[in-house]
Amino acid sequence: MKRKFIILSACLFATSAFAQIEEAKEVDNIDWQEDTTEIVSIADIMRDEQEVTMRKNVQKHYDDVWSRRSYLNISKTTTTLTPQEEYYTGVDANDGLATVPEFKSDWGVSLTWGRGYRLHKPSIANVAQFNIDYTWIDLNVNHFKAEGDANLYDSRHKFNPDKGPNGKWMPWQSGVSGTDGSTYSSSSFKKAYFYTPWNLEKYEANYGMSLGPSLTLSPFTYVNVPALHYIQMNIFYHVGYQASVIYMKNNDEYDVNQKNVTGYDEDLQETMGDHAVIDFGHGLTTSFGFSLSWKFIGVGFETRNSTLKYQSLSESDFGKDKYEFKSSYKRVYLQFRF
């Protein structure tokens, strides 16, 4: 029995000694010069994921700040129409026939719809963005009151088509000389053209398109208040083309030439009646403006100028002559961006 016990003890001692030798060998195999900083911990992985997520959220935020490049403007408009030459209205004045004055609208509305196309991406330091704006809808309607309370026009006054719209021709009876020194019969007078009754109440509508550069600024993107990042200022200059129609609200009661007027050749008393008075014009436009917006809503101001040449759509009544007017707009608008 003792013999077995001694043999078992010897085996256990040998096994323990061998394990200690192997453990010593494994310890000796560790490279104590190895750079342990390359060892990635769970905390490092979580920190990297948080940084990536934060960068994505910041980029998503700034993408949203600069994403609203389309605009829809609803404007209140003030418009002036200024004749570029001396045009006669056909109404008597102290020194002959009255001339067309400058007209100013008493109300006007407009609708503008377009989009800014970025010239670079991303924006410069998240502060500035240059664009090319294309406005495909620029629609305006304006109203002008009648100029004067009575005697808005006089159809007894016509002009010689050979002399143009300013070739005054006012023969009161057959065979009487006109102001250009020629003598006309009543039959030839009937063939003359009526002066365009510019003094009548007028509605003007125009449609145009424009193209031009713009600059958008976000001045508060470095302020640690994300809501302020959406405050943007925009300034623009556009060049375009527009077509315009002027409808003059005709009323025979405003005509000085009434059938009950005596002392004149009845052949010369052909009134203009209720003829439709519509003139069409077109020309180049330039506009300059600025706006202030926050997210999808903003306010702005714009000035627009154009030179239009109008011609009557009723050539048989008013001739083929053209009338050049300068059109000036001032628009205060409510803007929607999307």
Short mmCIF file of C-alpha atoms in Angstrom, two decimals, residues 62 256 289 297 322:
data_model
loop_
_atom_site.label_atom_id
_atom_site.label_comp_id
_atom_site.label_asym_id
_atom_site.label_seq_id
_atom_site.Cartn_x
_atom_site.Cartn_y
_atom_site.Cartn_z
CA TYR A 62 -26.97 71.41 -43.46
CA VAL A 256 -67.30 114.24 -76.25
CA GLY A 289 -34.48 92.29 -55.59
CA ILE A 297 -41.46 81.18 -45.63
CA LYS A 322 -46.76 101.57 -82.17
#
